[in-house]
Amino acid sequence: MRKIIVAIDGYSACGKSTTAKETARILGFRYIDTGAMYRAVTLYFLEHHVSLTNPREVQKALDQIKIGFRVNKEGRSETYLNGLNVEREIREMRISENVSQVSALPAVRHAMVDQQRRMGKERGVVMDGRDIGTVVFPDAELKVFMGADMLVRAFRRQKELLSRDEMVDIDTIIENLRKRDEIDSTRKESPLRKAGDAVELDTTHITIDEQVDEVVRLALARMTRQPNRR
Ligand code: DC
């Protein structure tokens, strides 16, 4: 079977990462969480008080940042920023509140997209994000675009934060998701949008297992097809 690129894009808190991770495990592919990369950049910018309106400062900071992923003892991929494990920190609310502004900066996008292309050039990857099927790998063999009802997304995100001992009220989460949807879909540089050839997956009423089954089924169909067919 041939190695392909599975691009999973869509709104926050629709189950993209969970689906992508599990699909990668089943297919024996590498999982790349591109949202984690933008979150790591945001953490660095916050800690070093980088001014987002100063392009020189932004570029200087980007030159100092090295992001990588390592698989932990339980087989889970974790994010490293300049050699330090930041997996927990990048999921905190303070990062969610700033990440859309940081990831809208063209210099940040160029740096991350270059790195993502290098990571996926051997194919055999599942990448999740906002612009994977449109900008990073427009030639991905499988593109999935995920969405879900706002309230369902907000409860899922609240549960995830709670599992990390962070209690955030539902209205604050809805407000954050709305704001991020707005910034992510209206920014000039590679906005969040569905690629013309992406398969749409509404996850409001389906379980994670059902989501994974569907994406794996679609991927296997592509992996056994002749390369010139979509
Ligand atoms: O998937 P996530 O919620 O962890 O992503 C965090 C933010 O990163 C999201 O609000 C927008 C940005 N992002 C992006 O601009 N492009 C990507 N490919 C992935 C994420």
mmCIF file of C-alpha atoms and ligand atoms in Angstrom:
data_model
loop_
_atom_site.group_PDB
_atom_site.id
_atom_site.type_symbol
_atom_site.label_atom_id
_atom_site.label_comp_id
_atom_site.label_asym_id
_atom_site.label_seq_id
_atom_site.Cartn_x
_atom_site.Cartn_y
_atom_site.Cartn_z
ATOM 1 C CA MET A 1 0.000 0.000 0.000
ATOM 2 C CA ARG A 2 1.313 3.437 -0.797
ATOM 3 C CA LYS A 3 2.054 6.078 1.797
ATOM 4 C CA ILE A 4 -0.219 9.066 1.597
ATOM 5 C CA ILE A 5 -0.799 12.402 3.308
ATOM 6 C CA VAL A 6 -3.967 12.682 5.355
ATOM 7 C CA ALA A 7 -4.847 16.351 5.906
ATOM 8 C CA ILE A 8 -7.416 17.035 8.627
ATOM 9 C CA ASP A 9 -8.600 20.634 8.839
ATOM 10 C CA GLY A 10 -11.478 22.328 10.575
ATOM 11 C CA TYR A 11 -12.631 24.340 13.557
ATOM 12 C CA SER A 12 -11.179 24.011 17.076
ATOM 13 C CA ALA A 13 -12.615 21.414 19.427
ATOM 14 C CA CYS A 14 -14.271 19.236 16.779
ATOM 15 C CA GLY A 15 -12.104 16.244 17.636
ATOM 16 C CA LYS A 16 -9.493 16.840 14.927
ATOM 17 C CA SER A 17 -6.457 15.986 17.033
ATOM 18 C CA THR A 18 -7.983 12.924 18.675
ATOM 19 C CA THR A 19 -9.115 11.599 15.303
ATOM 20 C CA ALA A 20 -5.784 12.395 13.644
ATOM 21 C CA LYS A 21 -3.755 10.765 16.424
ATOM 22 C CA GLU A 22 -5.778 7.559 16.406
ATOM 23 C CA THR A 23 -5.875 7.374 12.598
ATOM 24 C CA ALA A 24 -2.081 7.734 12.497
ATOM 25 C CA ARG A 25 -1.688 4.959 15.065
ATOM 26 C CA ILE A 26 -3.926 2.566 13.118
ATOM 27 C CA LEU A 27 -2.258 3.305 9.770
ATOM 28 C CA GLY A 28 1.268 3.286 11.246
ATOM 29 C CA PHE A 29 1.755 6.886 10.070
ATOM 30 C CA ARG A 30 3.371 9.829 11.832
ATOM 31 C CA TYR A 31 1.032 12.290 13.531
ATOM 32 C CA ILE A 32 1.795 16.003 13.272
ATOM 33 C CA ASP A 33 -0.252 18.434 15.329
ATOM 34 C CA THR A 34 0.286 21.769 13.563
ATOM 35 C CA GLY A 35 -1.891 23.629 16.099
ATOM 36 C CA ALA A 36 0.660 22.590 18.744
ATOM 37 C CA MET A 37 3.374 24.294 16.685
ATOM 38 C CA TYR A 38 1.470 27.607 16.629
ATOM 39 C CA ARG A 39 0.780 27.171 20.336
ATOM 40 C CA ALA A 40 4.488 26.641 21.053
ATOM 41 C CA VAL A 41 5.364 29.807 19.111
ATOM 42 C CA THR A 42 2.724 31.666 21.138
ATOM 43 C CA LEU A 43 4.203 30.390 24.415
ATOM 44 C CA TYR A 44 7.664 31.594 23.367
ATOM 45 C CA PHE A 45 6.306 35.000 22.283
ATOM 46 C CA LEU A 46 4.448 35.452 25.598
ATOM 47 C CA GLU A 47 7.428 34.432 27.699
ATOM 48 C CA HIS A 48 9.797 36.692 25.787
ATOM 49 C CA HIS A 49 7.341 39.600 25.517
ATOM 50 C CA VAL A 50 7.625 39.681 21.740
ATOM 51 C CA SER A 51 5.716 42.583 20.241
ATOM 52 C CA LEU A 52 3.444 41.266 17.472
ATOM 53 C CA THR A 53 3.507 44.620 15.712
ATOM 54 C CA ASN A 54 7.299 44.658 15.401
ATOM 55 C CA PRO A 55 8.281 42.465 12.395
ATOM 56 C CA ARG A 56 11.980 42.493 13.314
ATOM 57 C CA GLU A 57 11.304 41.298 16.839
ATOM 58 C CA VAL A 58 8.973 38.610 15.478
ATOM 59 C CA GLN A 59 11.581 37.389 12.979
ATOM 60 C CA LYS A 60 14.331 37.432 15.585
ATOM 61 C CA ALA A 61 12.188 35.336 17.913
ATOM 62 C CA LEU A 62 11.272 32.891 15.122
ATOM 63 C CA ASP A 63 14.991 32.383 14.410
ATOM 64 C CA GLN A 64 15.459 31.305 18.049
ATOM 65 C CA ILE A 65 12.603 28.786 18.046
ATOM 66 C CA LYS A 66 13.030 25.089 17.439
ATOM 67 C CA ILE A 67 9.891 22.975 17.631
ATOM 68 C CA GLY A 68 9.838 19.201 17.575
ATOM 69 C CA PHE A 69 7.729 16.211 18.548
ATOM 70 C CA ARG A 70 8.809 13.178 20.549
ATOM 71 C CA VAL A 71 6.821 10.075 21.350
ATOM 72 C CA ASN A 72 6.545 9.429 25.121
ATOM 73 C CA LYS A 73 6.556 6.085 26.985
ATOM 74 C CA GLU A 74 2.805 5.663 26.467
ATOM 75 C CA GLY A 75 3.260 6.130 22.727
ATOM 76 C CA ARG A 76 1.820 9.674 22.693
ATOM 77 C CA SER A 77 3.407 12.442 20.672
ATOM 78 C CA GLU A 78 4.475 15.451 22.780
ATOM 79 C CA THR A 79 5.567 18.937 21.749
ATOM 80 C CA TYR A 80 9.054 20.263 22.494
ATOM 81 C CA LEU A 81 10.120 23.893 22.352
ATOM 82 C CA ASN A 82 13.890 24.392 22.235
ATOM 83 C CA GLY A 83 14.382 20.977 23.817
ATOM 84 C CA LEU A 84 11.822 21.439 26.609
ATOM 85 C CA ASN A 85 8.582 19.481 26.885
ATOM 86 C CA VAL A 86 5.778 22.098 26.655
ATOM 87 C CA GLU A 87 2.884 19.737 25.925
ATOM 88 C CA ARG A 88 0.922 20.760 29.036
ATOM 89 C CA GLU A 89 1.630 24.458 28.971
ATOM 90 C CA ILE A 90 0.606 24.998 25.358
ATOM 91 C CA ARG A 91 -2.928 23.713 26.127
ATOM 92 C CA GLU A 92 -3.560 26.345 28.818
ATOM 93 C CA MET A 93 -6.249 28.965 28.328
ATOM 94 C CA ARG A 94 -3.698 31.840 28.241
ATOM 95 C CA ILE A 95 -2.233 30.272 25.106
ATOM 96 C CA SER A 96 -5.667 29.700 23.516
ATOM 97 C CA GLU A 97 -6.433 33.362 24.134
ATOM 98 C CA ASN A 98 -3.406 34.546 22.123
ATOM 99 C CA VAL A 99 -2.702 31.847 19.549
ATOM 100 C CA SER A 100 -4.978 33.135 16.787
ATOM 101 C CA GLN A 101 -3.336 36.557 16.811
ATOM 102 C CA VAL A 102 0.137 34.976 16.660
ATOM 103 C CA SER A 103 -0.775 32.485 13.958
ATOM 104 C CA ALA A 104 -2.229 35.222 11.745
ATOM 105 C CA LEU A 105 1.247 36.782 11.306
ATOM 106 C CA PRO A 106 2.660 36.014 7.821
ATOM 107 C CA ALA A 107 6.222 35.486 9.149
ATOM 108 C CA VAL A 108 4.970 32.927 11.662
ATOM 109 C CA ARG A 109 2.961 31.103 9.020
ATOM 110 C CA HIS A 110 5.864 30.966 6.562
ATOM 111 C CA ALA A 111 8.207 29.532 9.183
ATOM 112 C CA MET A 112 5.695 26.881 10.313
ATOM 113 C CA VAL A 113 4.505 25.911 6.813
ATOM 114 C CA ASP A 114 8.133 25.363 5.686
ATOM 115 C CA GLN A 115 8.746 23.111 8.656
ATOM 116 C CA GLN A 116 5.469 21.207 8.139
ATOM 117 C CA ARG A 117 6.320 20.557 4.485
ATOM 118 C CA ARG A 118 9.700 19.183 5.487
ATOM 119 C CA MET A 119 8.075 16.931 8.106
ATOM 120 C CA GLY A 120 5.627 15.502 5.566
ATOM 121 C CA LYS A 121 7.824 15.192 2.525
ATOM 122 C CA GLU A 122 8.279 11.415 2.903
ATOM 123 C CA ARG A 123 4.461 11.132 3.129
ATOM 124 C CA GLY A 124 2.962 8.576 5.549
ATOM 125 C CA VAL A 125 1.695 11.364 7.820
ATOM 126 C CA VAL A 126 -1.566 12.517 9.328
ATOM 127 C CA MET A 127 -1.452 16.271 9.842
ATOM 128 C CA ASP A 128 -4.177 18.298 11.499
ATOM 129 C CA GLY A 129 -4.662 22.056 11.409
ATOM 130 C CA ARG A 130 -6.456 24.793 9.523
ATOM 131 C CA ASP A 131 -4.644 25.098 6.180
ATOM 132 C CA ILE A 132 -3.142 21.662 5.570
ATOM 133 C CA GLY A 133 -5.356 20.722 2.617
ATOM 134 C CA THR A 134 -5.355 24.234 1.148
ATOM 135 C CA VAL A 135 -1.804 25.538 1.665
ATOM 136 C CA VAL A 136 0.633 23.097 3.274
ATOM 137 C CA PHE A 137 -0.222 20.025 1.181
ATOM 138 C CA PRO A 138 -2.720 20.950 -1.530
ATOM 139 C CA ASP A 139 -1.771 17.622 -3.160
ATOM 140 C CA ALA A 140 -2.715 15.531 -0.082
ATOM 141 C CA GLU A 141 -4.376 12.284 -1.167
ATOM 142 C CA LEU A 142 -7.035 12.599 1.541
ATOM 143 C CA LYS A 143 -8.454 15.847 2.874
ATOM 144 C CA VAL A 144 -11.029 15.915 5.639
ATOM 145 C CA PHE A 145 -12.771 19.042 6.888
ATOM 146 C CA MET A 146 -14.333 18.769 10.356
ATOM 147 C CA GLY A 147 -17.008 20.852 12.025
ATOM 148 C CA ALA A 148 -19.557 20.525 14.863
ATOM 149 C CA ASP A 149 -22.170 22.568 16.730
ATOM 150 C CA MET A 150 -20.713 25.316 18.907
ATOM 151 C CA LEU A 151 -22.188 24.031 22.191
ATOM 152 C CA VAL A 152 -20.925 20.506 21.586
ATOM 153 C CA ARG A 153 -17.473 21.885 20.788
ATOM 154 C CA ALA A 154 -17.486 24.039 23.930
ATOM 155 C CA PHE A 155 -18.421 21.128 26.207
ATOM 156 C CA ARG A 156 -15.716 18.957 24.620
ATOM 157 C CA ARG A 157 -13.117 21.675 25.204
ATOM 158 C CA GLN A 158 -14.312 22.183 28.813
ATOM 159 C CA LYS A 159 -13.930 18.466 29.489
ATOM 160 C CA GLU A 160 -10.441 18.494 28.020
ATOM 161 C CA LEU A 161 -9.412 21.485 30.178
ATOM 162 C CA LEU A 162 -10.918 19.832 33.271
ATOM 163 C CA SER A 163 -8.868 16.719 32.641
ATOM 164 C CA ARG A 164 -5.863 19.022 33.044
ATOM 165 C CA ASP A 165 -7.313 20.556 36.255
ATOM 166 C CA GLU A 166 -8.247 23.828 34.580
ATOM 167 C CA MET A 167 -11.840 24.880 35.329
ATOM 168 C CA VAL A 168 -13.165 27.379 32.793
ATOM 169 C CA ASP A 169 -16.828 28.372 32.554
ATOM 170 C CA ILE A 170 -18.712 27.482 29.392
ATOM 171 C CA ASP A 171 -19.389 31.087 28.332
ATOM 172 C CA THR A 172 -15.693 31.943 28.413
ATOM 173 C CA ILE A 173 -14.972 28.891 26.260
ATOM 174 C CA ILE A 174 -17.703 29.747 23.747
ATOM 175 C CA GLU A 175 -16.412 33.299 23.548
ATOM 176 C CA ASN A 176 -12.860 32.040 22.914
ATOM 177 C CA LEU A 177 -13.960 29.534 20.261
ATOM 178 C CA ARG A 178 -16.070 32.193 18.475
ATOM 179 C CA LYS A 179 -13.240 34.685 18.492
ATOM 180 C CA ARG A 180 -10.761 32.122 17.191
ATOM 181 C CA ASP A 181 -13.163 30.938 14.449
ATOM 182 C CA GLU A 182 -13.515 34.553 13.378
ATOM 183 C CA ILE A 183 -9.769 35.364 13.334
ATOM 184 C CA ASP A 184 -8.788 31.989 11.818
ATOM 185 C CA SER A 185 -11.300 32.238 8.970
ATOM 186 C CA THR A 186 -10.868 35.899 8.099
ATOM 187 C CA ARG A 187 -7.095 36.353 8.286
ATOM 188 C CA LYS A 188 -5.372 37.312 5.013
ATOM 189 C CA GLU A 189 -2.698 34.649 5.106
ATOM 190 C CA SER A 190 -4.007 31.073 4.566
ATOM 191 C CA PRO A 191 -7.393 31.427 6.279
ATOM 192 C CA LEU A 192 -9.335 28.455 7.561
ATOM 193 C CA ARG A 193 -11.505 27.194 4.723
ATOM 194 C CA LYS A 194 -12.557 23.896 3.262
ATOM 195 C CA ALA A 195 -10.522 22.731 0.266
ATOM 196 C CA GLY A 196 -12.706 22.069 -2.780
ATOM 197 C CA ASP A 197 -11.816 18.374 -2.747
ATOM 198 C CA ALA A 198 -12.104 17.816 1.030
ATOM 199 C CA VAL A 199 -14.578 15.355 2.545
ATOM 200 C CA GLU A 200 -16.798 17.127 5.074
ATOM 201 C CA LEU A 201 -17.297 15.473 8.457
ATOM 202 C CA ASP A 202 -19.786 16.897 10.946
ATOM 203 C CA THR A 203 -18.917 15.416 14.339
ATOM 204 C CA THR A 204 -21.864 16.805 16.338
ATOM 205 C CA HIS A 205 -23.668 13.504 16.661
ATOM 206 C CA ILE A 206 -20.926 10.947 16.161
ATOM 207 C CA THR A 207 -18.459 9.410 18.580
ATOM 208 C CA ILE A 208 -14.678 9.584 18.324
ATOM 209 C CA ASP A 209 -14.612 5.891 17.322
ATOM 210 C CA GLU A 210 -17.026 6.590 14.470
ATOM 211 C CA GLN A 211 -14.938 9.573 13.323
ATOM 212 C CA VAL A 212 -11.786 7.483 13.335
ATOM 213 C CA ASP A 213 -13.461 4.578 11.493
ATOM 214 C CA GLU A 214 -14.606 6.947 8.773
ATOM 215 C CA VAL A 215 -11.214 8.617 8.271
ATOM 216 C CA VAL A 216 -9.369 5.257 8.312
ATOM 217 C CA ARG A 217 -11.828 3.856 5.762
ATOM 218 C CA LEU A 218 -11.292 6.850 3.470
ATOM 219 C CA ALA A 219 -7.510 6.644 3.898
ATOM 220 C CA LEU A 220 -7.354 2.920 3.135
ATOM 221 C CA ALA A 221 -9.386 3.495 -0.025
ATOM 222 C CA ARG A 222 -6.776 6.099 -1.151
ATOM 223 C CA MET A 223 -3.841 3.919 -0.155
ATOM 224 C CA THR A 224 -4.963 1.054 -2.355
ATOM 225 C CA ARG A 225 -5.870 3.251 -5.332
ATOM 226 C CA GLN A 226 -3.637 4.002 -8.311
ATOM 227 C CA PRO A 227 -1.643 7.220 -7.650
ATOM 228 C CA ASN A 228 -3.218 9.234 -10.483
ATOM 229 C CA ARG A 229 -6.783 8.770 -9.203
ATOM 230 C CA ARG A 230 -8.387 10.919 -6.491
HETATM 231 O O1 DC B 1 -5.852 23.101 16.690
HETATM 232 P P1 DC B 1 -5.590 24.091 17.833
HETATM 233 O O2 DC B 1 -6.827 24.615 18.489
HETATM 234 O O3 DC B 1 -4.596 23.564 18.804
HETATM 235 O O4 DC B 1 -4.895 25.333 17.091
HETATM 236 C C1 DC B 1 -4.548 26.500 17.786
HETATM 237 C C2 DC B 1 -4.568 27.713 16.879
HETATM 238 O O5 DC B 1 -3.506 27.621 15.932
HETATM 239 C C3 DC B 1 -5.827 27.927 16.060
HETATM 240 O O6 DC B 1 -6.725 28.792 16.711
HETATM 241 C C4 DC B 1 -5.344 28.530 14.774
HETATM 242 C C5 DC B 1 -3.908 28.171 14.695
HETATM 243 N N1 DC B 1 -3.593 27.203 13.648
HETATM 244 C C6 DC B 1 -3.390 27.692 12.374
HETATM 245 O O7 DC B 1 -3.518 28.890 12.157
HETATM 246 N N2 DC B 1 -3.003 26.854 11.383
HETATM 247 C C7 DC B 1 -2.864 25.538 11.601
HETATM 248 N N3 DC B 1 -2.472 24.733 10.601
HETATM 249 C C8 DC B 1 -3.109 25.009 12.900
HETATM 250 C C9 DC B 1 -3.500 25.880 13.893
#
